[in-house]
Amino acid sequence: QVQLVQSGAEVKKPGASVKVSCKASGYTFSSHYMHWVRQAPGQGLEWVGTMNPSGGSTRHAQKFQGRVTMTRDTSTSTVYMELSSLRSEDTAVYYCARVGGDIQAFDYWGQGTLVTVSS
Amino acid sequence: DIQMTQSPSSLSASVGDRVTITCRASQTISTYLNWYQQKPGKAPKLLIYTASSLQSGVPSRFSGSGSGTDFTLTITSLQPEDFATYYCQQSYITPYTFGQGTKLEIK
């Protein structure tokens, strides 16, 4: 069965960086784009970016320009999202989500990783 | 970026009711419109993709329609487990923007 398992909660100080992992299993890792979505406390869903695990190409929302880096390790079927220069507004639950094979939608999601930015 | 606007932002209904949530895109997105359900403390769950296709395992009381810029999610005969927040999302072009959400509460 498809599973996306994310790393645990993080507490960071403003200006620091955080790296969240998402380990995929139960399907062919390179065949499905992976996306990152975040949700600030009590707020809606915000798209962060996407990666093609096959070639490693990425795209991200303009607001994260220069601050977000998405990578992958094909040997462990894991994708990573690193966000730098953290500020309090980055406090959120970060989700990884897989795009379905024949559908342009997020059919499986990780359990979420809470990132708290606080001095 | 494509803006997605949902209405209403919140909705009170009773078990057994039929409810409709609308989503409007700021430009045409063909049928690249998805609906998700989210319960507190949980990841979103895909309900409907490409505007009207029911995701596997989702009850048939959920349905979607629309194309271009205007879309609807309909839930017939509300069940207690349907009280949650619903989001639309366009997957026509990145950034894959979401609507602001519709919170469905028990009346």
mmCIF file of C-alpha atoms in Angstrom:
data_model
loop_
_atom_site.group_PDB
_atom_site.id
_atom_site.type_symbol
_atom_site.label_atom_id
_atom_site.label_comp_id
_atom_site.label_asym_id
_atom_site.label_seq_id
_atom_site.Cartn_x
_atom_site.Cartn_y
_atom_site.Cartn_z
ATOM 1 C CA GLN A 1 0.000 0.000 0.000
ATOM 2 C CA VAL A 2 1.143 3.528 -0.746
ATOM 3 C CA GLN A 3 2.598 5.348 2.239
ATOM 4 C CA LEU A 4 4.250 8.711 2.691
ATOM 5 C CA VAL A 5 5.955 9.007 6.069
ATOM 6 C CA GLN A 6 7.311 12.375 7.101
ATOM 7 C CA SER A 7 9.923 13.353 9.651
ATOM 8 C CA GLY A 8 9.008 14.625 13.082
ATOM 9 C CA ALA A 9 8.130 18.043 14.409
ATOM 10 C CA GLU A 10 10.772 20.755 14.463
ATOM 11 C CA VAL A 11 11.276 23.911 16.492
ATOM 12 C CA LYS A 12 13.544 26.501 14.924
ATOM 13 C CA LYS A 13 14.673 30.032 15.663
ATOM 14 C CA PRO A 14 14.068 32.857 13.222
ATOM 15 C CA GLY A 15 16.717 32.906 10.522
ATOM 16 C CA ALA A 16 17.457 29.207 10.783
ATOM 17 C CA SER A 17 16.716 26.488 8.223
ATOM 18 C CA VAL A 18 14.609 23.357 8.434
ATOM 19 C CA LYS A 19 14.707 20.210 6.323
ATOM 20 C CA VAL A 20 11.634 17.994 6.223
ATOM 21 C CA SER A 21 11.753 14.499 4.770
ATOM 22 C CA CYS A 22 9.053 12.381 3.151
ATOM 23 C CA LYS A 23 9.755 8.687 2.646
ATOM 24 C CA ALA A 24 7.643 6.979 0.018
ATOM 25 C CA SER A 25 6.793 3.311 -0.186
ATOM 26 C CA GLY A 26 4.370 1.004 -1.938
ATOM 27 C CA TYR A 27 4.811 2.374 -5.451
ATOM 28 C CA THR A 28 7.440 3.237 -8.044
ATOM 29 C CA PHE A 29 9.036 6.336 -6.559
ATOM 30 C CA SER A 30 10.228 7.862 -9.827
ATOM 31 C CA SER A 31 6.837 7.620 -11.521
ATOM 32 C CA HIS A 32 4.934 10.205 -9.501
ATOM 33 C CA TYR A 33 5.584 13.877 -8.923
ATOM 34 C CA MET A 34 5.735 14.907 -5.287
ATOM 35 C CA HIS A 35 4.363 18.191 -4.010
ATOM 36 C CA TRP A 36 4.680 20.127 -0.780
ATOM 37 C CA VAL A 37 1.742 21.949 0.781
ATOM 38 C CA ARG A 38 1.699 23.861 4.032
ATOM 39 C CA GLN A 39 -1.006 24.945 6.448
ATOM 40 C CA ALA A 40 -0.489 27.642 9.041
ATOM 41 C CA PRO A 41 -2.403 27.219 12.315
ATOM 42 C CA GLY A 42 -6.120 27.688 11.705
ATOM 43 C CA GLN A 43 -5.535 28.636 8.078
ATOM 44 C CA GLY A 44 -6.030 27.103 4.639
ATOM 45 C CA LEU A 45 -3.775 25.107 2.371
ATOM 46 C CA GLU A 46 -0.890 26.730 0.534
ATOM 47 C CA TRP A 47 1.064 25.121 -2.282
ATOM 48 C CA VAL A 48 4.824 25.302 -1.739
ATOM 49 C CA GLY A 49 6.367 23.458 -4.661
ATOM 50 C CA THR A 50 6.864 20.257 -6.572
ATOM 51 C CA MET A 51 9.588 17.863 -7.610
ATOM 52 C CA ASN A 52 9.888 15.287 -10.347
ATOM 53 C CA PRO A 53 11.603 12.401 -8.527
ATOM 54 C CA SER A 54 12.726 10.957 -11.831
ATOM 55 C CA GLY A 55 14.916 13.792 -13.051
ATOM 56 C CA GLY A 56 15.007 15.968 -9.968
ATOM 57 C CA SER A 57 13.507 19.065 -11.583
ATOM 58 C CA THR A 58 11.580 21.367 -9.274
ATOM 59 C CA ARG A 59 9.144 24.271 -9.311
ATOM 60 C CA HIS A 60 8.021 26.367 -6.383
ATOM 61 C CA ALA A 61 5.722 29.208 -5.536
ATOM 62 C CA GLN A 62 7.212 32.611 -6.205
ATOM 63 C CA LYS A 63 6.877 33.672 -2.562
ATOM 64 C CA PHE A 64 9.469 31.056 -1.596
ATOM 65 C CA GLN A 65 11.969 32.123 -4.229
ATOM 66 C CA GLY A 66 15.491 31.821 -2.877
ATOM 67 C CA ARG A 67 14.375 30.121 0.337
ATOM 68 C CA VAL A 68 13.101 26.671 -0.650
ATOM 69 C CA THR A 69 15.123 23.731 -1.917
ATOM 70 C CA MET A 70 13.631 20.372 -2.844
ATOM 71 C CA THR A 71 15.829 17.326 -3.289
ATOM 72 C CA ARG A 72 15.449 13.589 -3.408
ATOM 73 C CA ASP A 73 17.340 10.392 -2.654
ATOM 74 C CA THR A 74 16.235 7.739 -5.074
ATOM 75 C CA SER A 75 18.084 5.024 -3.157
ATOM 76 C CA THR A 76 15.754 5.491 -0.193
ATOM 77 C CA SER A 77 12.694 6.839 -2.072
ATOM 78 C CA THR A 78 12.791 9.977 0.011
ATOM 79 C CA VAL A 79 12.126 13.576 -0.933
ATOM 80 C CA TYR A 80 13.262 16.537 1.109
ATOM 81 C CA MET A 81 12.057 20.105 1.433
ATOM 82 C CA GLU A 82 14.409 22.616 2.993
ATOM 83 C CA LEU A 83 13.219 26.091 3.907
ATOM 84 C CA SER A 84 15.773 28.684 4.940
ATOM 85 C CA SER A 85 15.712 32.133 6.548
ATOM 86 C CA LEU A 86 12.759 31.035 8.633
ATOM 87 C CA ARG A 87 10.384 33.607 10.059
ATOM 88 C CA SER A 88 7.421 33.294 12.392
ATOM 89 C CA GLU A 89 5.036 33.259 9.408
ATOM 90 C CA ASP A 90 6.582 29.960 8.311
ATOM 91 C CA THR A 91 5.112 28.227 11.352
ATOM 92 C CA ALA A 92 2.870 25.600 9.794
ATOM 93 C CA VAL A 93 2.235 21.955 9.181
ATOM 94 C CA TYR A 94 4.085 20.907 6.038
ATOM 95 C CA TYR A 95 2.668 18.049 3.994
ATOM 96 C CA CYS A 96 4.118 16.065 1.152
ATOM 97 C CA ALA A 97 1.557 14.807 -1.345
ATOM 98 C CA ARG A 98 1.808 12.517 -4.339
ATOM 99 C CA VAL A 99 0.217 13.155 -7.694
ATOM 100 C CA GLY A 100 -1.787 10.171 -8.899
ATOM 101 C CA GLY A 101 -0.716 8.255 -11.956
ATOM 102 C CA ASP A 102 -3.502 9.191 -14.325
ATOM 103 C CA ILE A 103 -4.962 12.064 -12.377
ATOM 104 C CA GLN A 104 -3.620 15.524 -11.813
ATOM 105 C CA ALA A 105 -4.521 15.530 -8.132
ATOM 106 C CA PHE A 106 -2.944 14.644 -4.800
ATOM 107 C CA ASP A 107 -4.105 11.115 -4.083
ATOM 108 C CA TYR A 108 -1.827 10.315 -1.138
ATOM 109 C CA TRP A 109 -0.568 12.636 1.580
ATOM 110 C CA GLY A 110 2.008 12.382 4.306
ATOM 111 C CA GLN A 111 0.903 12.767 7.911
ATOM 112 C CA GLY A 112 2.314 16.283 8.110
ATOM 113 C CA THR A 113 5.272 17.817 9.926
ATOM 114 C CA LEU A 114 4.758 20.738 12.295
ATOM 115 C CA VAL A 115 7.482 23.343 11.960
ATOM 116 C CA THR A 116 7.423 25.980 14.680
ATOM 117 C CA VAL A 117 9.514 29.114 14.290
ATOM 118 C CA SER A 118 9.954 30.897 17.570
ATOM 119 C CA SER A 119 12.633 32.822 19.363
ATOM 120 C CA ASP B 1 -1.366 33.025 -10.248
ATOM 121 C CA ILE B 2 -4.890 31.625 -10.567
ATOM 122 C CA GLN B 3 -7.105 32.664 -7.676
ATOM 123 C CA MET B 4 -9.651 30.186 -6.379
ATOM 124 C CA THR B 5 -12.679 31.521 -4.538
ATOM 125 C CA GLN B 6 -14.990 29.233 -2.595
ATOM 126 C CA SER B 7 -18.393 30.012 -1.239
ATOM 127 C CA PRO B 8 -19.691 29.914 1.320
ATOM 128 C CA SER B 9 -16.808 30.099 3.786
ATOM 129 C CA SER B 10 -18.915 28.250 6.318
ATOM 130 C CA LEU B 11 -22.125 26.312 6.214
ATOM 131 C CA SER B 12 -24.427 24.800 8.815
ATOM 132 C CA ALA B 13 -26.467 21.772 7.859
ATOM 133 C CA SER B 14 -28.190 18.765 9.352
ATOM 134 C CA VAL B 15 -27.671 15.060 8.865
ATOM 135 C CA GLY B 16 -29.600 14.034 5.780
ATOM 136 C CA ASP B 17 -29.383 17.444 4.095
ATOM 137 C CA ARG B 18 -28.074 18.115 0.618
ATOM 138 C CA VAL B 19 -25.381 20.781 0.417
ATOM 139 C CA THR B 20 -23.558 22.485 -2.407
ATOM 140 C CA ILE B 21 -20.219 24.285 -2.269
ATOM 141 C CA THR B 22 -19.061 26.419 -5.163
ATOM 142 C CA CYS B 23 -15.590 27.255 -6.397
ATOM 143 C CA ARG B 24 -14.692 29.881 -8.959
ATOM 144 C CA ALA B 25 -11.366 30.232 -10.739
ATOM 145 C CA SER B 26 -9.997 33.611 -11.792
ATOM 146 C CA GLN B 27 -9.325 32.220 -15.275
ATOM 147 C CA THR B 28 -10.345 29.148 -17.189
ATOM 148 C CA ILE B 29 -8.873 25.883 -15.917
ATOM 149 C CA SER B 30 -10.790 23.459 -18.142
ATOM 150 C CA THR B 31 -11.697 20.623 -15.743
ATOM 151 C CA TYR B 32 -8.453 20.652 -13.762
ATOM 152 C CA LEU B 33 -10.323 21.086 -10.501
ATOM 153 C CA ASN B 34 -10.046 18.856 -7.445
ATOM 154 C CA TRP B 35 -11.915 18.692 -4.146
ATOM 155 C CA TYR B 36 -10.456 17.656 -0.805
ATOM 156 C CA GLN B 37 -11.950 17.003 2.613
ATOM 157 C CA GLN B 38 -9.961 17.786 5.741
ATOM 158 C CA LYS B 39 -10.769 16.903 9.311
ATOM 159 C CA PRO B 40 -9.036 18.539 12.287
ATOM 160 C CA GLY B 41 -5.481 17.333 12.797
ATOM 161 C CA LYS B 42 -5.535 15.211 9.665
ATOM 162 C CA ALA B 43 -4.119 15.491 6.164
ATOM 163 C CA PRO B 44 -6.549 16.393 3.394
ATOM 164 C CA LYS B 45 -8.259 13.562 1.567
ATOM 165 C CA LEU B 46 -8.967 13.576 -2.164
ATOM 166 C CA LEU B 47 -12.677 13.314 -2.964
ATOM 167 C CA ILE B 48 -13.113 14.443 -6.567
ATOM 168 C CA TYR B 49 -10.560 14.958 -9.347
ATOM 169 C CA THR B 50 -10.838 16.559 -12.756
ATOM 170 C CA ALA B 51 -14.046 18.254 -11.654
ATOM 171 C CA SER B 52 -16.336 15.236 -11.633
ATOM 172 C CA SER B 53 -14.423 11.985 -11.170
ATOM 173 C CA LEU B 54 -14.989 10.247 -7.864
ATOM 174 C CA GLN B 55 -11.806 9.061 -6.170
ATOM 175 C CA SER B 56 -11.724 5.362 -5.373
ATOM 176 C CA GLY B 57 -13.316 4.557 -2.043
ATOM 177 C CA VAL B 58 -15.224 7.837 -1.744
ATOM 178 C CA PRO B 59 -18.973 7.426 -1.174
ATOM 179 C CA SER B 60 -21.244 8.163 -4.110
ATOM 180 C CA ARG B 61 -23.105 10.847 -2.152
ATOM 181 C CA PHE B 62 -20.214 13.115 -3.158
ATOM 182 C CA SER B 63 -20.309 14.528 -6.668
ATOM 183 C CA GLY B 64 -18.660 17.329 -8.600
ATOM 184 C CA SER B 65 -19.463 19.287 -11.700
ATOM 185 C CA GLY B 66 -18.342 22.241 -13.754
ATOM 186 C CA SER B 67 -15.773 23.333 -16.262
ATOM 187 C CA GLY B 68 -14.008 26.504 -17.264
ATOM 188 C CA THR B 69 -14.230 28.758 -14.225
ATOM 189 C CA ASP B 70 -17.228 27.574 -12.207
ATOM 190 C CA PHE B 71 -17.429 24.360 -10.231
ATOM 191 C CA THR B 72 -19.571 22.751 -7.574
ATOM 192 C CA LEU B 73 -19.229 20.030 -4.984
ATOM 193 C CA THR B 74 -22.497 18.453 -3.900
ATOM 194 C CA ILE B 75 -23.031 16.163 -0.956
ATOM 195 C CA THR B 76 -26.394 14.443 -0.862
ATOM 196 C CA SER B 77 -27.776 13.019 2.369
ATOM 197 C CA LEU B 78 -25.121 14.360 4.735
ATOM 198 C CA GLN B 79 -23.662 11.857 7.168
ATOM 199 C CA PRO B 80 -22.106 12.674 10.565
ATOM 200 C CA GLU B 81 -18.627 11.927 9.211
ATOM 201 C CA ASP B 82 -19.027 14.534 6.448
ATOM 202 C CA PHE B 83 -18.724 17.483 8.806
ATOM 203 C CA ALA B 84 -15.294 18.823 7.907
ATOM 204 C CA THR B 85 -13.580 21.514 5.864
ATOM 205 C CA TYR B 86 -13.622 21.262 2.092
ATOM 206 C CA TYR B 87 -11.079 22.764 -0.301
ATOM 207 C CA CYS B 88 -11.041 23.124 -4.043
ATOM 208 C CA GLN B 89 -7.722 23.168 -5.898
ATOM 209 C CA GLN B 90 -6.773 23.913 -9.461
ATOM 210 C CA SER B 91 -4.154 21.672 -11.064
ATOM 211 C CA TYR B 92 -4.176 23.410 -14.446
ATOM 212 C CA ILE B 93 -0.917 25.237 -13.896
ATOM 213 C CA THR B 94 1.556 25.754 -11.084
ATOM 214 C CA PRO B 95 1.252 27.180 -8.492
ATOM 215 C CA TYR B 96 -1.550 24.725 -7.780
ATOM 216 C CA THR B 97 -3.685 27.112 -5.788
ATOM 217 C CA PHE B 98 -6.389 26.186 -3.291
ATOM 218 C CA GLY B 99 -9.611 27.859 -2.356
ATOM 219 C CA GLN B 100 -9.822 29.301 1.140
ATOM 220 C CA GLY B 101 -11.943 26.418 2.378
ATOM 221 C CA THR B 102 -15.557 25.823 3.382
ATOM 222 C CA LYS B 103 -16.212 24.663 6.916
ATOM 223 C CA LEU B 104 -19.262 22.427 7.085
ATOM 224 C CA GLU B 105 -20.736 22.352 10.557
ATOM 225 C CA ILE B 106 -23.596 20.533 12.200
ATOM 226 C CA LYS B 107 -26.727 22.627 12.652
#
